[in-house]
Amino acid sequence: MYSTYAEYQARGGTLPEPDYRKHGTRASYIIDHHTMGRARDAPACMADALCDCECALIDALAEGHFARDGVQSFTNDGYSETRATAAQPRAALRGLLAEYLTVPVNLLAFAGRAVV
C-alpha cells in the first residue's frame, strides 16, 4: 500500500482501520494495474502523490464510486431508477488517477503514450 492509516487520517479520512485496510488494498491494486506496475518503482518525488491518490481512492471506494453498471438514482413513488453505464465509472476512475499520478512524473504513460 502507498499510505498508512495515520497518513489517511491526516488527509481527512474517517473510515475505521479495518475498512481502511480493506479498501486500501483494493486501491493499491487499482493504482498498480493502471500504472502497469510503475507506481511500485516510482521516484521518491511521487510518494506524496501516490499516498494522496490512494487515500482519495479509499474514500471513493468506500462510498461505492466506480461500481460497474450501478444505480445512480432511485425514487420510490412510481418506481424510477437511473443506471450508470459501464463507461461512466471508468472515466471517473481515470480522471481521479490522472489528477494525482501525472505530475511531476506521469505514471500513467507507457512508451510515451498516456493511457488516461
PDB file of C-alpha atoms in Angstrom:
ATOM      1  CA  MET A   1       0.000   0.000   0.000  1.00  0.00           C
ATOM      2  CA  TYR A   2       1.057   3.564  -0.603  1.00  0.00           C
ATOM      3  CA  SER A   3      -0.323   5.057   2.618  1.00  0.00           C
ATOM      4  CA  THR A   4      -0.588   4.280   6.298  1.00  0.00           C
ATOM      5  CA  TYR A   5      -3.666   4.618   8.448  1.00  0.00           C
ATOM      6  CA  ALA A   6      -2.092   7.646  10.172  1.00  0.00           C
ATOM      7  CA  GLU A   7      -1.485   9.322   6.794  1.00  0.00           C
ATOM      8  CA  TYR A   8      -5.042   8.511   5.742  1.00  0.00           C
ATOM      9  CA  GLN A   9      -6.418  10.141   8.901  1.00  0.00           C
ATOM     10  CA  ALA A  10      -4.119  13.163   8.474  1.00  0.00           C
ATOM     11  CA  ARG A  11      -5.614  13.667   4.992  1.00  0.00           C
ATOM     12  CA  GLY A  12      -9.126  13.765   6.441  1.00  0.00           C
ATOM     13  CA  GLY A  13     -10.035  10.074   6.204  1.00  0.00           C
ATOM     14  CA  THR A  14     -12.739   8.927   8.594  1.00  0.00           C
ATOM     15  CA  LEU A  15     -13.050   5.188   7.987  1.00  0.00           C
ATOM     16  CA  PRO A  16     -12.238   2.777  10.822  1.00  0.00           C
ATOM     17  CA  GLU A  17      -8.941   0.969  10.365  1.00  0.00           C
ATOM     18  CA  PRO A  18     -10.401  -2.402   9.194  1.00  0.00           C
ATOM     19  CA  ASP A  19     -12.352  -0.632   6.423  1.00  0.00           C
ATOM     20  CA  TYR A  20      -9.295   1.448   5.542  1.00  0.00           C
ATOM     21  CA  ARG A  21      -7.243  -1.746   5.113  1.00  0.00           C
ATOM     22  CA  LYS A  22      -9.925  -3.466   3.020  1.00  0.00           C
ATOM     23  CA  HIS A  23     -10.378  -0.543   0.631  1.00  0.00           C
ATOM     24  CA  GLY A  24      -6.678   0.388   0.759  1.00  0.00           C
ATOM     25  CA  THR A  25      -5.633  -2.990  -0.549  1.00  0.00           C
ATOM     26  CA  ARG A  26      -8.047  -2.675  -3.445  1.00  0.00           C
ATOM     27  CA  ALA A  27      -6.934   0.922  -4.090  1.00  0.00           C
ATOM     28  CA  SER A  28      -3.276  -0.106  -4.294  1.00  0.00           C
ATOM     29  CA  TYR A  29      -4.163  -2.883  -6.755  1.00  0.00           C
ATOM     30  CA  ILE A  30      -6.049  -0.351  -8.887  1.00  0.00           C
ATOM     31  CA  ILE A  31      -3.058   2.002  -8.874  1.00  0.00           C
ATOM     32  CA  ASP A  32      -0.666  -0.821  -9.760  1.00  0.00           C
ATOM     33  CA  HIS A  33      -2.954  -2.003 -12.555  1.00  0.00           C
ATOM     34  CA  HIS A  34      -3.413   1.419 -14.157  1.00  0.00           C
ATOM     35  CA  THR A  35       0.270   2.322 -13.884  1.00  0.00           C
ATOM     36  CA  MET A  36       1.301  -1.103 -15.199  1.00  0.00           C
ATOM     37  CA  GLY A  37       3.386  -1.616 -12.064  1.00  0.00           C
ATOM     38  CA  ARG A  38       5.329   1.623 -12.469  1.00  0.00           C
ATOM     39  CA  ALA A  39       3.952   3.031  -9.200  1.00  0.00           C
ATOM     40  CA  ARG A  40       5.883   0.419  -7.203  1.00  0.00           C
ATOM     41  CA  ASP A  41       9.158   1.711  -8.656  1.00  0.00           C
ATOM     42  CA  ALA A  42       8.174   5.387  -8.771  1.00  0.00           C
ATOM     43  CA  PRO A  43      10.754   8.010  -7.807  1.00  0.00           C
ATOM     44  CA  ALA A  44      10.626   9.471  -4.307  1.00  0.00           C
ATOM     45  CA  CYS A  45       9.111  12.708  -5.643  1.00  0.00           C
ATOM     46  CA  MET A  46       5.889  10.756  -6.335  1.00  0.00           C
ATOM     47  CA  ALA A  47       5.470   9.334  -2.800  1.00  0.00           C
ATOM     48  CA  ASP A  48       3.083  12.061  -1.622  1.00  0.00           C
ATOM     49  CA  ALA A  49       1.057  11.908  -4.850  1.00  0.00           C
ATOM     50  CA  LEU A  50       0.717   8.128  -4.553  1.00  0.00           C
ATOM     51  CA  CYS A  51      -0.360   8.458  -0.915  1.00  0.00           C
ATOM     52  CA  ASP A  52      -2.906  11.181  -1.792  1.00  0.00           C
ATOM     53  CA  CYS A  53      -4.235   9.124  -4.695  1.00  0.00           C
ATOM     54  CA  GLU A  54      -4.639   6.010  -2.593  1.00  0.00           C
ATOM     55  CA  CYS A  55      -6.424   7.940   0.176  1.00  0.00           C
ATOM     56  CA  ALA A  56      -8.806   9.503  -2.359  1.00  0.00           C
ATOM     57  CA  LEU A  57      -9.455   6.081  -3.894  1.00  0.00           C
ATOM     58  CA  ILE A  58     -10.134   4.564  -0.466  1.00  0.00           C
ATOM     59  CA  ASP A  59     -12.834   7.119   0.276  1.00  0.00           C
ATOM     60  CA  ALA A  60     -14.312   6.811  -3.211  1.00  0.00           C
ATOM     61  CA  LEU A  61     -14.421   3.009  -2.984  1.00  0.00           C
ATOM     62  CA  ALA A  62     -15.998   3.189   0.479  1.00  0.00           C
ATOM     63  CA  GLU A  63     -18.731   5.462  -0.919  1.00  0.00           C
ATOM     64  CA  GLY A  64     -19.428   2.993  -3.733  1.00  0.00           C
ATOM     65  CA  HIS A  65     -17.973   5.028  -6.599  1.00  0.00           C
ATOM     66  CA  PHE A  66     -16.616   3.232  -9.658  1.00  0.00           C
ATOM     67  CA  ALA A  67     -19.205   0.448  -9.356  1.00  0.00           C
ATOM     68  CA  ARG A  68     -19.905  -1.190 -12.680  1.00  0.00           C
ATOM     69  CA  ASP A  69     -23.376  -0.589 -14.037  1.00  0.00           C
ATOM     70  CA  GLY A  70     -24.678   0.600 -10.680  1.00  0.00           C
ATOM     71  CA  VAL A  71     -27.767   2.560  -9.747  1.00  0.00           C
ATOM     72  CA  GLN A  72     -27.118   6.304  -9.804  1.00  0.00           C
ATOM     73  CA  SER A  73     -30.506   7.459  -8.547  1.00  0.00           C
ATOM     74  CA  PHE A  74     -33.697   5.846  -7.369  1.00  0.00           C
ATOM     75  CA  THR A  75     -37.195   7.050  -6.484  1.00  0.00           C
ATOM     76  CA  ASN A  76     -39.909   5.003  -4.868  1.00  0.00           C
ATOM     77  CA  ASP A  77     -43.098   6.832  -5.824  1.00  0.00           C
ATOM     78  CA  GLY A  78     -43.928   5.352  -9.210  1.00  0.00           C
ATOM     79  CA  TYR A  79     -40.598   3.457  -9.249  1.00  0.00           C
ATOM     80  CA  SER A  80     -37.839   5.039 -11.246  1.00  0.00           C
ATOM     81  CA  GLU A  81     -34.109   4.386 -11.306  1.00  0.00           C
ATOM     82  CA  THR A  82     -31.174   5.641 -13.319  1.00  0.00           C
ATOM     83  CA  ARG A  83     -28.270   3.348 -14.010  1.00  0.00           C
ATOM     84  CA  ALA A  84     -24.704   4.348 -14.724  1.00  0.00           C
ATOM     85  CA  THR A  85     -23.222   2.993 -17.902  1.00  0.00           C
ATOM     86  CA  ALA A  86     -20.012   0.991 -17.636  1.00  0.00           C
ATOM     87  CA  ALA A  87     -18.080   3.865 -19.240  1.00  0.00           C
ATOM     88  CA  GLN A  88     -19.005   6.437 -16.579  1.00  0.00           C
ATOM     89  CA  PRO A  89     -17.254   4.765 -13.620  1.00  0.00           C
ATOM     90  CA  ARG A  90     -14.172   4.029 -15.745  1.00  0.00           C
ATOM     91  CA  ALA A  91     -13.956   7.659 -16.851  1.00  0.00           C
ATOM     92  CA  ALA A  92     -14.328   8.883 -13.262  1.00  0.00           C
ATOM     93  CA  LEU A  93     -11.606   6.493 -12.106  1.00  0.00           C
ATOM     94  CA  ARG A  94      -9.242   7.553 -14.894  1.00  0.00           C
ATOM     95  CA  GLY A  95      -9.896  11.195 -14.020  1.00  0.00           C
ATOM     96  CA  LEU A  96      -9.054  10.635 -10.362  1.00  0.00           C
ATOM     97  CA  LEU A  97      -5.860   8.754 -11.240  1.00  0.00           C
ATOM     98  CA  ALA A  98      -4.816  11.443 -13.726  1.00  0.00           C
ATOM     99  CA  GLU A  99      -5.325  14.128 -11.086  1.00  0.00           C
ATOM    100  CA  TYR A 100      -2.674  12.595  -8.831  1.00  0.00           C
ATOM    101  CA  LEU A 101      -0.377  10.415 -10.920  1.00  0.00           C
ATOM    102  CA  THR A 102       0.756  12.597 -13.808  1.00  0.00           C
ATOM    103  CA  VAL A 103       2.929  15.300 -12.164  1.00  0.00           C
ATOM    104  CA  PRO A 104       5.907  15.531 -11.742  1.00  0.00           C
ATOM    105  CA  VAL A 105       6.253  12.049 -13.304  1.00  0.00           C
ATOM    106  CA  ASN A 106       3.490  10.658 -15.487  1.00  0.00           C
ATOM    107  CA  LEU A 107       2.977   7.163 -14.089  1.00  0.00           C
ATOM    108  CA  LEU A 108       0.048   6.600 -16.438  1.00  0.00           C
ATOM    109  CA  ALA A 109       2.197   6.918 -19.566  1.00  0.00           C
ATOM    110  CA  PHE A 110       3.618   3.882 -21.250  1.00  0.00           C
ATOM    111  CA  ALA A 111       6.181   4.129 -24.057  1.00  0.00           C
ATOM    112  CA  GLY A 112       5.483   7.830 -24.434  1.00  0.00           C
ATOM    113  CA  ARG A 113       1.711   7.490 -24.754  1.00  0.00           C
ATOM    114  CA  ALA A 114      -0.658   8.352 -21.931  1.00  0.00           C
ATOM    115  CA  VAL A 115      -3.328   5.767 -21.196  1.00  0.00           C
ATOM    116  CA  VAL A 116      -5.672   8.113 -19.325  1.00  0.00           C
TER     117      VAL A 116
END
